[in-house]
């Protein structure tokens, strides 16, 4: 298993380009299941999760052609095997996103239940309840969700769905199911995340009739079929936020290109509170960090509030900031696994249920730490960049799931980082 060796203590400086968003790319890849014509995607990030999703789609009969490293076309004309097996779902929960489109286009789907993961139980009952409201017959047996359209209808039926909580992939699954359903579907309490909007934009370019994406009420008028289209994946706002935090923590100055601050208000506000100077351009963001950051408290909530996917990175920057801050996680019940590893680097963190009290220390010292999930790994990278001496981050396959060429990009900014194979 690869490890990352970081020699800390260098301020990040320079310019780096941000990749396409993992959490937009994954549902959009699944949208290719909805049409029998090619979907051309550009700005696709080269990530392990993306290749896992491409393999999953291929084994269902989707033809995948790579035109350039960040460009693929997918043609699901030959879709024949509506199955997402356990082996794949266990490595990537987002595989659940094939459920809605398979059911809508193929009338049937067998998808392994994702089960829990490092950050929480993460059930998918909202996805299932929504599909049942649209007339699907769903059985959960032997660890698999088996869903099919009622025999007398042969097609999903539009429905009014109010989800019990805001769920991002739940909203995306139901939106994809509804585009080919008979009649109108309304999803209330929908996730407003920009990735939901990017998916809706792609579906609309495929001929879907969707309004309200980006609000908590999405209206979808089902159509008979979708057609091929071209779509460019939005920039990754979490990758952007992660590099901003890395620059902030190391006292650096960076310019991130091919991205924008448009979807990062809550994160940018916190970095301003921490004492950073931020200049936003149309397709770039510049950040200049003060000599020492001020600690900033954050509370995670669905978009547009502060994202849970940036919580670990802010815990890392607070570890070396001046003062104390409280980090409150409200989305996932077990998303503080990075805290114990940060403590091994010398951080002062006390956990009380879903609150972490972080008191900044003058310095962190390098050590060997272990990554437990994607964003936890990102926080350890930030801490390693700040720490004196060498930090070795074990199990970096988590990072490879969601950060394209992380060591190359960090080196471009002057960091001393090496991958140990
Ligand atoms: N939930 C349920 N039942 C459901 C669905 C969700 O109880 O049927 C709960 C979850 O357990 C959680 C909360 O609702 O407590 C919100 O979960 P959500 O469904 O929104 O999360 P998700 O769709 O599984 C996506 C991202 C995550 C991100 C969350 C929250 C993708 C592929 N994943 O997950 O990204 O943290 O939304 O914003 O879009 C990451 O990139 O590192 C990552 C974990």
Tab-separated table of C-alpha atoms and ligand atoms in Angstrom:
chain	number	residue	atom	x	y	z
A	1	UNK	CA	0.000	0.000	0.000
A	2	UNK	CA	1.329	3.436	-0.930
A	3	UNK	CA	2.344	5.937	1.715
A	4	UNK	CA	2.971	9.644	1.539
A	5	UNK	CA	6.143	11.094	3.020
A	6	UNK	CA	5.902	14.788	3.830
A	7	UNK	CA	8.805	16.928	5.028
A	8	UNK	CA	6.911	19.764	6.656
A	9	UNK	CA	7.622	23.381	7.349
A	10	UNK	CA	7.487	24.887	3.840
A	11	UNK	CA	4.914	27.546	3.004
A	12	UNK	CA	2.931	26.654	-0.133
A	13	UNK	CA	3.451	29.164	-2.924
A	14	UNK	CA	2.473	29.273	-6.572
A	15	UNK	CA	-0.323	28.261	-8.851
A	16	UNK	CA	-2.169	24.987	-9.328
A	17	UNK	CA	-5.171	23.910	-11.408
A	18	UNK	CA	-8.189	22.339	-9.718
A	19	UNK	CA	-9.724	19.191	-11.224
A	20	UNK	CA	-13.315	18.269	-11.969
A	21	UNK	CA	-15.508	17.469	-8.965
A	22	UNK	CA	-15.579	13.841	-7.824
A	23	UNK	CA	-19.049	14.204	-6.341
A	24	UNK	CA	-20.435	15.682	-9.556
A	25	UNK	CA	-18.608	13.218	-11.811
A	26	UNK	CA	-19.928	10.092	-10.065
A	27	UNK	CA	-23.674	10.779	-10.486
A	28	UNK	CA	-23.117	12.201	-13.980
A	29	UNK	CA	-21.339	9.000	-15.050
A	30	UNK	CA	-24.427	7.119	-13.848
A	31	UNK	CA	-26.659	9.454	-15.871
A	32	UNK	CA	-25.183	7.799	-18.978
A	33	UNK	CA	-27.354	4.770	-18.117
A	34	UNK	CA	-30.442	6.817	-18.952
A	35	UNK	CA	-29.934	7.135	-22.723
A	36	UNK	CA	-29.077	4.783	-25.572
A	37	UNK	CA	-26.841	7.414	-27.148
A	38	UNK	CA	-23.344	8.607	-26.171
A	39	UNK	CA	-22.739	11.038	-23.339
A	40	UNK	CA	-19.468	12.945	-23.821
A	41	UNK	CA	-17.897	14.173	-20.599
A	42	UNK	CA	-14.970	16.532	-20.183
A	43	UNK	CA	-13.076	17.785	-17.109
A	44	UNK	CA	-13.477	14.305	-15.643
A	45	UNK	CA	-11.052	13.945	-12.711
A	46	UNK	CA	-8.603	11.010	-12.800
A	47	UNK	CA	-9.491	9.376	-9.506
A	48	UNK	CA	-9.819	5.889	-8.183
A	49	UNK	CA	-13.559	6.377	-7.561
A	50	UNK	CA	-14.033	7.464	-11.170
A	51	UNK	CA	-12.231	4.386	-12.528
A	52	UNK	CA	-14.230	2.156	-10.179
A	53	UNK	CA	-17.455	3.711	-11.487
A	54	UNK	CA	-16.317	3.279	-15.106
A	55	UNK	CA	-15.559	-0.417	-14.438
A	56	UNK	CA	-18.949	-0.866	-12.797
A	57	UNK	CA	-20.719	0.702	-15.785
A	58	UNK	CA	-18.669	-1.361	-18.255
A	59	UNK	CA	-19.639	-4.618	-16.637
A	60	UNK	CA	-23.288	-3.564	-17.030
A	61	UNK	CA	-22.723	-3.276	-20.778
A	62	UNK	CA	-21.907	0.436	-21.081
A	63	UNK	CA	-19.306	1.157	-23.756
A	64	UNK	CA	-16.656	3.511	-22.374
A	65	UNK	CA	-14.226	5.270	-24.709
A	66	UNK	CA	-11.394	7.421	-23.357
A	67	UNK	CA	-10.674	10.329	-25.729
A	68	UNK	CA	-8.186	12.158	-23.482
A	69	UNK	CA	-7.150	11.749	-19.840
A	70	UNK	CA	-10.060	13.935	-18.716
A	71	UNK	CA	-12.506	13.097	-21.510
A	72	UNK	CA	-14.678	10.024	-21.970
A	73	UNK	CA	-17.772	9.036	-23.828
A	74	UNK	CA	-20.232	6.506	-22.466
A	75	UNK	CA	-22.780	4.678	-24.541
A	76	UNK	CA	-25.278	2.474	-22.750
A	77	UNK	CA	-27.061	1.247	-25.880
A	78	UNK	CA	-25.922	-2.303	-25.019
A	79	UNK	CA	-26.905	-2.157	-21.309
A	80	UNK	CA	-27.715	-5.764	-20.340
A	81	UNK	CA	-26.612	-6.473	-16.778
A	82	UNK	CA	-28.347	-4.181	-14.238
A	83	UNK	CA	-26.216	-5.377	-11.326
A	84	UNK	CA	-23.915	-3.551	-8.889
A	85	UNK	CA	-22.137	-6.356	-7.037
A	86	UNK	CA	-20.977	-6.216	-3.416
A	87	UNK	CA	-17.281	-6.240	-4.394
A	88	UNK	CA	-17.645	-2.891	-6.096
A	89	UNK	CA	-20.177	-1.255	-3.816
A	90	UNK	CA	-18.052	-2.018	-0.763
A	91	UNK	CA	-15.137	-0.058	-2.241
A	92	UNK	CA	-17.319	2.850	-3.325
A	93	UNK	CA	-20.641	3.727	-1.715
A	94	UNK	CA	-21.513	6.053	-4.588
A	95	UNK	CA	-22.286	2.874	-6.608
A	96	UNK	CA	-25.786	3.258	-5.112
A	97	UNK	CA	-26.234	6.000	-7.734
A	98	UNK	CA	-26.871	3.380	-10.433
A	99	UNK	CA	-30.105	2.311	-8.706
A	100	UNK	CA	-32.383	5.139	-9.912
A	101	UNK	CA	-31.149	5.279	-13.522
A	102	UNK	CA	-31.159	1.470	-13.963
A	103	UNK	CA	-34.696	1.222	-12.705
A	104	UNK	CA	-35.861	4.098	-14.904
A	105	UNK	CA	-34.268	2.839	-18.115
A	106	UNK	CA	-34.027	-0.940	-17.648
A	107	UNK	CA	-37.048	-1.470	-15.371
A	108	UNK	CA	-34.940	-3.495	-12.968
A	109	UNK	CA	-31.845	-3.200	-10.754
A	110	UNK	CA	-29.892	-5.301	-8.295
A	111	UNK	CA	-27.571	-3.209	-6.183
A	112	UNK	CA	-25.650	-4.383	-3.144
A	113	UNK	CA	-26.546	-2.541	0.070
A	114	UNK	CA	-23.632	-0.224	0.831
A	115	UNK	CA	-23.471	-0.890	4.580
A	116	UNK	CA	-21.688	1.431	7.003
A	117	UNK	CA	-18.346	3.106	6.463
A	118	UNK	CA	-15.583	4.895	8.347
A	119	UNK	CA	-17.676	8.042	8.885
A	120	UNK	CA	-21.040	6.615	9.897
A	121	UNK	CA	-23.855	4.133	9.294
A	122	UNK	CA	-25.034	5.940	6.154
A	123	UNK	CA	-28.279	4.102	5.425
A	124	UNK	CA	-30.059	4.499	2.060
A	125	UNK	CA	-33.696	4.082	3.110
A	126	UNK	CA	-34.583	7.505	1.658
A	127	UNK	CA	-33.460	6.361	-1.789
A	128	UNK	CA	-35.606	3.233	-1.445
A	129	UNK	CA	-38.669	5.023	-0.031
A	130	UNK	CA	-38.585	7.556	-2.848
A	131	UNK	CA	-38.405	4.850	-5.510
A	132	UNK	CA	-41.269	2.975	-3.826
A	133	UNK	CA	-43.328	6.180	-3.928
A	134	UNK	CA	-42.692	6.148	-7.692
A	135	UNK	CA	-44.205	2.683	-7.885
A	136	UNK	CA	-41.071	0.525	-7.703
A	137	UNK	CA	-41.276	-2.842	-6.003
A	138	UNK	CA	-38.260	-3.120	-3.764
A	139	UNK	CA	-37.002	-6.138	-1.824
A	140	UNK	CA	-33.917	-6.146	0.309
A	141	UNK	CA	-32.587	-9.699	0.540
A	142	UNK	CA	-29.204	-11.307	1.071
A	143	UNK	CA	-27.551	-7.881	1.248
A	144	UNK	CA	-28.953	-6.747	-2.098
A	145	UNK	CA	-31.577	-4.188	-3.049
A	146	UNK	CA	-33.681	-5.728	-5.783
A	147	UNK	CA	-35.951	-3.163	-7.416
A	148	UNK	CA	-38.262	-3.426	-10.391
A	149	UNK	CA	-41.084	-1.462	-11.942
A	150	UNK	CA	-44.572	-2.827	-11.176
A	151	UNK	CA	-45.497	-5.331	-13.939
A	152	UNK	CA	-48.817	-3.629	-14.803
A	153	UNK	CA	-47.124	-0.235	-15.321
A	154	UNK	CA	-43.725	-1.196	-16.769
A	155	UNK	CA	-42.472	2.320	-16.005
A	156	UNK	CA	-41.919	4.419	-12.888
A	157	UNK	CA	-44.723	6.846	-12.032
A	158	UNK	CA	-44.229	10.484	-11.055
A	159	UNK	CA	-44.753	11.133	-7.337
A	160	UNK	CA	-44.507	13.762	-4.623
A	161	UNK	CA	-41.567	12.864	-2.394
A	162	UNK	CA	-40.550	14.623	0.808
A	163	UNK	CA	-37.261	13.247	2.101
A	164	UNK	CA	-36.873	12.932	5.881
A	165	UNK	CA	-33.470	14.592	5.782
A	166	UNK	CA	-31.400	16.377	3.203
A	167	UNK	CA	-29.558	13.678	1.273
A	168	UNK	CA	-27.247	14.464	-1.628
A	169	UNK	CA	-27.022	11.104	-3.414
A	170	UNK	CA	-30.647	10.402	-2.407
A	171	UNK	CA	-31.775	13.541	-4.263
A	172	UNK	CA	-29.570	12.611	-7.229
A	173	UNK	CA	-30.852	9.022	-7.423
A	174	UNK	CA	-34.490	10.130	-7.295
A	175	UNK	CA	-33.954	12.916	-9.814
A	176	UNK	CA	-32.374	10.421	-12.249
A	177	UNK	CA	-35.219	7.944	-11.694
A	178	UNK	CA	-37.835	10.653	-12.271
A	179	UNK	CA	-36.543	11.920	-15.615
A	180	UNK	CA	-37.940	8.848	-17.430
A	181	UNK	CA	-40.997	8.334	-15.180
A	182	UNK	CA	-44.534	8.834	-16.395
A	183	UNK	CA	-45.821	12.218	-15.193
A	184	UNK	CA	-44.423	14.760	-12.781
A	185	UNK	CA	-42.226	14.140	-9.744
A	186	UNK	CA	-41.622	16.706	-7.032
A	187	UNK	CA	-38.738	16.194	-4.611
A	188	UNK	CA	-39.138	18.318	-1.478
A	189	UNK	CA	-36.403	18.888	1.108
A	190	UNK	CA	-34.047	18.243	-1.802
A	191	UNK	CA	-30.288	18.729	-1.415
A	192	UNK	CA	-29.196	22.106	-2.807
A	193	UNK	CA	-25.551	21.119	-3.331
A	194	UNK	CA	-23.920	22.484	-6.522
A	195	UNK	CA	-23.192	18.886	-7.583
A	196	UNK	CA	-26.977	18.260	-7.717
A	197	UNK	CA	-27.265	21.285	-10.010
A	198	UNK	CA	-24.403	20.052	-12.233
A	199	UNK	CA	-26.162	16.686	-12.574
A	200	UNK	CA	-29.455	18.431	-13.384
A	201	UNK	CA	-27.701	20.553	-16.031
A	202	UNK	CA	-26.290	17.410	-17.639
A	203	UNK	CA	-29.690	15.683	-17.566
A	204	UNK	CA	-31.327	18.773	-19.090
A	205	UNK	CA	-28.796	18.725	-21.920
A	206	UNK	CA	-29.816	15.068	-22.452
A	207	UNK	CA	-33.421	16.208	-22.877
A	208	UNK	CA	-34.753	15.958	-19.313
A	209	UNK	CA	-37.297	18.467	-18.029
A	210	UNK	CA	-36.135	19.622	-14.620
A	211	UNK	CA	-36.690	22.870	-12.759
A	212	UNK	CA	-35.723	24.016	-9.290
A	213	UNK	CA	-32.356	22.200	-8.969
A	214	UNK	CA	-30.352	24.198	-6.431
A	215	UNK	CA	-33.489	24.873	-4.359
A	216	UNK	CA	-35.137	22.509	-1.885
A	217	UNK	CA	-37.979	21.738	-4.306
A	218	UNK	CA	-37.091	20.059	-7.573
A	219	UNK	CA	-39.765	19.459	-10.192
A	220	UNK	CA	-39.193	16.836	-12.884
A	221	UNK	CA	-41.548	16.172	-15.766
A	222	UNK	CA	-40.801	12.682	-17.070
A	223	UNK	CA	-40.047	12.193	-20.763
A	224	UNK	CA	-40.152	9.030	-22.926
A	225	UNK	CA	-36.435	8.967	-23.641
A	226	UNK	CA	-33.235	10.952	-23.282
A	227	UNK	CA	-30.637	11.516	-25.972
A	228	UNK	CA	-26.849	11.890	-26.142
A	229	UNK	CA	-25.163	15.097	-24.968
A	230	UNK	CA	-21.906	16.794	-24.026
A	231	UNK	CA	-21.165	18.058	-20.560
A	232	UNK	CA	-18.181	19.503	-18.741
A	233	UNK	CA	-17.931	18.526	-15.057
A	234	UNK	CA	-17.860	21.451	-12.597
A	235	UNK	CA	-14.689	22.242	-10.620
A	236	UNK	CA	-14.199	20.421	-7.344
A	237	UNK	CA	-15.128	22.849	-4.570
A	238	UNK	CA	-13.776	20.514	-1.874
A	239	UNK	CA	-10.414	20.071	-3.606
A	240	UNK	CA	-10.341	23.869	-3.939
A	241	UNK	CA	-11.115	24.316	-0.236
A	242	UNK	CA	-8.500	21.732	0.723
A	243	UNK	CA	-5.692	23.539	-1.156
A	244	UNK	CA	-6.853	26.862	0.326
A	245	UNK	CA	-6.558	25.333	3.802
A	246	UNK	CA	-3.142	23.844	3.043
A	247	UNK	CA	-1.880	27.241	1.903
A	248	UNK	CA	-3.496	28.968	4.892
A	249	UNK	CA	-2.028	26.553	7.442
A	250	UNK	CA	1.509	26.823	6.039
A	251	UNK	CA	1.463	30.640	5.883
A	252	UNK	CA	1.590	30.499	2.096
A	253	UNK	CA	0.270	32.361	-0.911
A	254	UNK	CA	-1.413	30.487	-3.761
A	255	UNK	CA	-3.547	31.003	-6.811
A	256	UNK	CA	-5.920	28.150	-7.677
A	257	UNK	CA	-7.064	28.125	-11.287
A	258	UNK	CA	-9.909	26.431	-13.220
A	259	UNK	CA	-12.140	26.884	-10.175
A	260	UNK	CA	-14.178	29.618	-8.583
A	261	UNK	CA	-15.315	30.818	-5.193
A	262	UNK	CA	-18.932	30.661	-6.377
A	263	UNK	CA	-19.804	27.601	-4.295
A	264	UNK	CA	-17.407	28.195	-1.451
A	265	UNK	CA	-18.912	31.157	0.421
A	266	UNK	CA	-19.064	29.411	3.806
A	267	UNK	CA	-15.465	28.194	3.496
A	268	UNK	CA	-14.116	31.517	2.209
A	269	UNK	CA	-15.878	33.382	5.072
A	270	UNK	CA	-14.143	31.158	7.627
A	271	UNK	CA	-10.743	31.627	5.990
A	272	UNK	CA	-11.299	35.409	6.055
A	273	UNK	CA	-12.195	35.138	9.764
A	274	UNK	CA	-8.968	33.194	10.247
A	275	UNK	CA	-7.080	36.214	8.900
A	276	UNK	CA	-6.423	35.229	5.264
A	277	UNK	CA	-6.607	37.653	2.357
A	278	UNK	CA	-8.692	36.191	-0.441
A	279	UNK	CA	-9.205	37.609	-3.898
A	280	UNK	CA	-11.726	35.914	-6.145
A	281	UNK	CA	-11.414	36.069	-9.912
A	282	UNK	CA	-13.820	34.657	-12.465
A	283	UNK	CA	-12.016	31.319	-12.849
A	284	UNK	CA	-9.478	31.481	-10.041
A	285	UNK	CA	-9.018	32.194	-6.331
A	286	UNK	CA	-5.989	33.747	-4.655
A	287	UNK	CA	-5.205	33.336	-0.974
A	288	UNK	CA	-2.494	34.954	1.129
A	289	UNK	CA	-2.152	33.682	4.669
A	290	UNK	CA	-1.140	35.719	7.727
A	291	UNK	CA	1.938	34.728	9.768
A	292	UNK	CA	-0.388	32.823	12.115
A	293	UNK	CA	-4.048	31.997	11.621
A	294	UNK	CA	-6.738	32.766	14.192
A	295	UNK	CA	-8.794	29.756	15.337
A	296	UNK	CA	-12.268	29.596	13.770
A	297	UNK	CA	-15.271	27.560	14.920
A	298	UNK	CA	-17.350	25.735	12.325
A	299	UNK	CA	-20.591	23.794	12.313
A	300	UNK	CA	-21.298	21.487	9.389
A	301	UNK	CA	-24.697	21.582	7.652
A	302	UNK	CA	-26.115	20.914	4.190
A	303	UNK	CA	-25.257	23.413	1.428
A	304	UNK	CA	-25.054	26.412	1.405
A	305	UNK	CA	-23.777	26.147	4.992
A	306	UNK	CA	-20.333	24.848	5.929
A	307	UNK	CA	-19.673	21.440	4.231
A	308	UNK	CA	-18.916	18.313	6.245
A	309	UNK	CA	-16.355	17.481	3.543
A	310	UNK	CA	-14.261	20.476	4.769
A	311	UNK	CA	-14.581	19.763	8.495
A	312	UNK	CA	-11.404	17.690	8.867
A	313	UNK	CA	-9.304	20.244	6.970
A	314	UNK	CA	-10.512	23.036	9.291
A	315	UNK	CA	-9.715	20.893	12.298
A	316	UNK	CA	-6.154	20.658	10.946
A	317	UNK	CA	-5.760	24.409	10.462
A	318	UNK	CA	-7.149	25.109	13.934
A	319	UNK	CA	-4.500	22.793	15.409
A	320	UNK	CA	-1.829	25.421	14.710
A	321	UNK	CA	-3.949	28.585	14.922
A	322	UNK	CA	-3.967	31.141	17.724
A	323	UNK	CA	-6.760	30.482	20.242
A	324	UNK	CA	-9.436	27.803	20.532
A	325	UNK	CA	-12.288	26.733	18.304
A	326	UNK	CA	-15.181	24.311	18.405
A	327	UNK	CA	-15.823	22.053	15.431
A	328	UNK	CA	-19.350	20.680	15.413
A	329	UNK	CA	-20.194	17.842	13.021
A	330	UNK	CA	-23.934	17.498	12.408
A	331	UNK	CA	-24.077	15.375	9.229
A	332	UNK	CA	-22.175	12.187	10.071
A	333	UNK	CA	-22.029	10.557	13.502
A	334	UNK	CA	-18.447	9.315	13.294
A	335	UNK	CA	-16.442	11.856	11.376
A	336	UNK	CA	-13.716	12.714	13.891
A	337	UNK	CA	-11.397	9.777	13.185
A	338	UNK	CA	-8.658	12.200	12.115
A	339	UNK	CA	-8.589	13.818	15.581
A	340	UNK	CA	-6.674	10.969	17.235
A	341	UNK	CA	-4.127	11.009	14.418
A	342	UNK	CA	-3.742	14.803	14.657
A	343	UNK	CA	-3.162	14.354	18.389
A	344	UNK	CA	-0.278	12.009	17.535
A	345	UNK	CA	1.314	14.983	15.735
A	346	UNK	CA	0.997	17.059	18.912
A	347	UNK	CA	-2.417	18.670	18.453
A	348	UNK	CA	-4.581	19.627	21.434
A	349	UNK	CA	-8.085	18.291	20.660
A	350	UNK	CA	-10.827	17.166	23.005
A	351	UNK	CA	-13.837	15.337	21.634
A	352	UNK	CA	-17.234	15.482	23.296
A	353	UNK	CA	-19.867	13.641	21.237
A	354	UNK	CA	-20.157	15.607	17.982
A	355	UNK	CA	-18.078	18.561	19.209
A	356	UNK	CA	-14.320	18.835	18.998
A	357	UNK	CA	-12.604	21.541	21.031
A	358	UNK	CA	-9.314	22.431	19.348
A	359	UNK	CA	-6.720	24.638	21.022
A	360	UNK	CA	-3.967	25.789	18.711
A	361	UNK	CA	-0.393	24.812	19.573
A	362	UNK	CA	2.828	26.583	18.517
A	363	UNK	CA	4.045	23.622	16.486
A	364	UNK	CA	3.228	20.088	15.384
A	365	UNK	CA	5.891	17.395	15.084
A	366	UNK	CA	6.018	14.830	12.291
A	367	UNK	CA	5.046	11.217	13.003
A	368	UNK	CA	3.558	8.221	11.232
A	369	UNK	CA	-0.213	8.547	10.988
A	370	UNK	CA	-2.942	6.512	9.381
A	371	UNK	CA	-5.665	7.767	7.087
A	372	UNK	CA	-9.155	6.411	7.712
A	373	UNK	CA	-11.240	8.137	5.066
A	374	UNK	CA	-10.813	10.599	2.253
A	375	UNK	CA	-11.211	13.930	4.031
A	376	UNK	CA	-9.492	12.649	7.179
A	377	UNK	CA	-6.501	11.915	4.946
A	378	UNK	CA	-6.630	15.454	3.571
A	379	UNK	CA	-6.477	16.865	7.107
A	380	UNK	CA	-3.411	14.724	7.852
A	381	UNK	CA	-1.709	16.017	4.705
A	382	UNK	CA	-2.340	19.604	5.851
A	383	UNK	CA	-1.020	18.827	9.327
A	384	UNK	CA	2.004	17.056	7.821
A	385	UNK	CA	2.803	20.105	5.678
A	386	UNK	CA	2.869	22.246	8.822
A	387	UNK	CA	4.623	19.798	11.165
A	388	UNK	CA	8.347	19.956	11.838
A	389	UNK	CA	10.227	16.984	10.443
A	390	UNK	CA	8.835	14.000	8.589
A	391	UNK	CA	5.251	12.789	8.539
A	392	UNK	CA	4.384	9.490	6.909
A	393	UNK	CA	0.744	9.019	5.987
A	394	UNK	CA	-0.242	5.400	5.682
A	395	UNK	CA	-3.128	4.028	3.575
A	396	UNK	CA	-3.226	6.856	1.097
A	397	UNK	CA	-5.488	4.928	-1.238
A	398	UNK	CA	-8.199	7.005	0.444
A	399	UNK	CA	-6.567	10.172	-0.939
A	400	UNK	CA	-6.337	8.641	-4.411
A	401	UNK	CA	-10.103	8.138	-4.335
A	402	UNK	CA	-10.731	11.888	-4.290
A	403	UNK	CA	-7.631	14.022	-4.943
A	404	UNK	CA	-6.158	13.925	-8.432
A	405	UNK	CA	-2.327	13.776	-8.488
A	406	UNK	CA	-2.115	15.170	-4.984
A	407	UNK	CA	1.632	14.818	-4.557
A	408	UNK	CA	2.338	16.409	-7.954
A	409	UNK	CA	0.054	19.334	-7.226
A	410	UNK	CA	1.560	19.890	-3.781
A	411	UNK	CA	5.080	19.715	-5.202
A	412	UNK	CA	4.069	22.303	-7.779
A	413	UNK	CA	3.321	24.558	-4.798
A	414	UNK	CA	6.747	23.887	-3.304
A	415	UNK	CA	5.837	21.196	-0.784
A	416	UNK	CA	8.329	18.415	-0.096
A	417	UNK	CA	6.150	15.381	-0.672
A	418	UNK	CA	6.953	11.907	-1.965
A	419	UNK	CA	4.893	8.827	-2.608
A	420	UNK	CA	6.475	5.690	-1.184
A	421	UNK	CA	5.320	2.631	-3.118
B	1	LIG	N1	-29.036	9.518	5.399
B	1	LIG	C1	-29.938	8.631	5.934
B	1	LIG	N2	-30.709	7.902	5.076
B	1	LIG	C2	-30.611	8.010	3.731
B	1	LIG	C3	-29.682	8.913	3.186
B	1	LIG	C4	-28.901	9.667	4.049
B	1	LIG	O1	-30.050	8.517	7.159
B	1	LIG	O2	-31.343	7.298	3.022
B	1	LIG	C5	-28.202	10.342	6.304
B	1	LIG	C6	-26.725	9.962	6.233
B	1	LIG	O3	-26.413	8.859	7.030
B	1	LIG	C7	-26.080	11.262	6.716
B	1	LIG	C8	-27.005	12.342	6.131
B	1	LIG	O4	-28.250	11.680	5.877
B	1	LIG	O5	-26.107	11.301	8.101
B	1	LIG	C9	-26.531	13.002	4.868
B	1	LIG	O6	-26.042	12.024	3.979
B	1	LIG	P1	-26.108	12.165	2.390
B	1	LIG	O7	-27.046	11.153	1.862
B	1	LIG	O8	-26.318	13.573	2.004
B	1	LIG	O9	-24.613	11.743	2.002
B	1	LIG	P2	-24.225	10.982	0.694
B	1	LIG	O10	-25.116	11.409	-0.389
B	1	LIG	O11	-24.036	9.550	0.972
B	1	LIG	C10	-22.613	12.805	-0.279
B	1	LIG	C11	-21.167	12.898	-0.660
B	1	LIG	C12	-20.307	12.851	0.589
B	1	LIG	C13	-20.703	14.038	1.471
B	1	LIG	C14	-22.199	13.981	1.787
B	1	LIG	C15	-22.699	15.180	2.573
B	1	LIG	C16	-21.144	11.871	-2.844
B	1	LIG	C17	-20.751	10.724	-3.700
B	1	LIG	N3	-20.854	11.779	-1.537
B	1	LIG	O12	-22.762	11.580	0.419
B	1	LIG	O13	-18.971	13.001	0.174
B	1	LIG	O14	-19.971	14.005	2.673
B	1	LIG	O15	-22.953	13.914	0.562
B	1	LIG	O16	-22.442	16.360	1.894
B	1	LIG	O17	-21.696	12.846	-3.327
B	1	LIG	C18	-16.627	12.750	0.335
B	1	LIG	O18	-16.546	13.218	-0.808
B	1	LIG	O19	-15.624	12.571	1.077
B	1	LIG	C19	-17.942	12.394	0.852
B	1	LIG	C20	-18.094	11.580	1.905
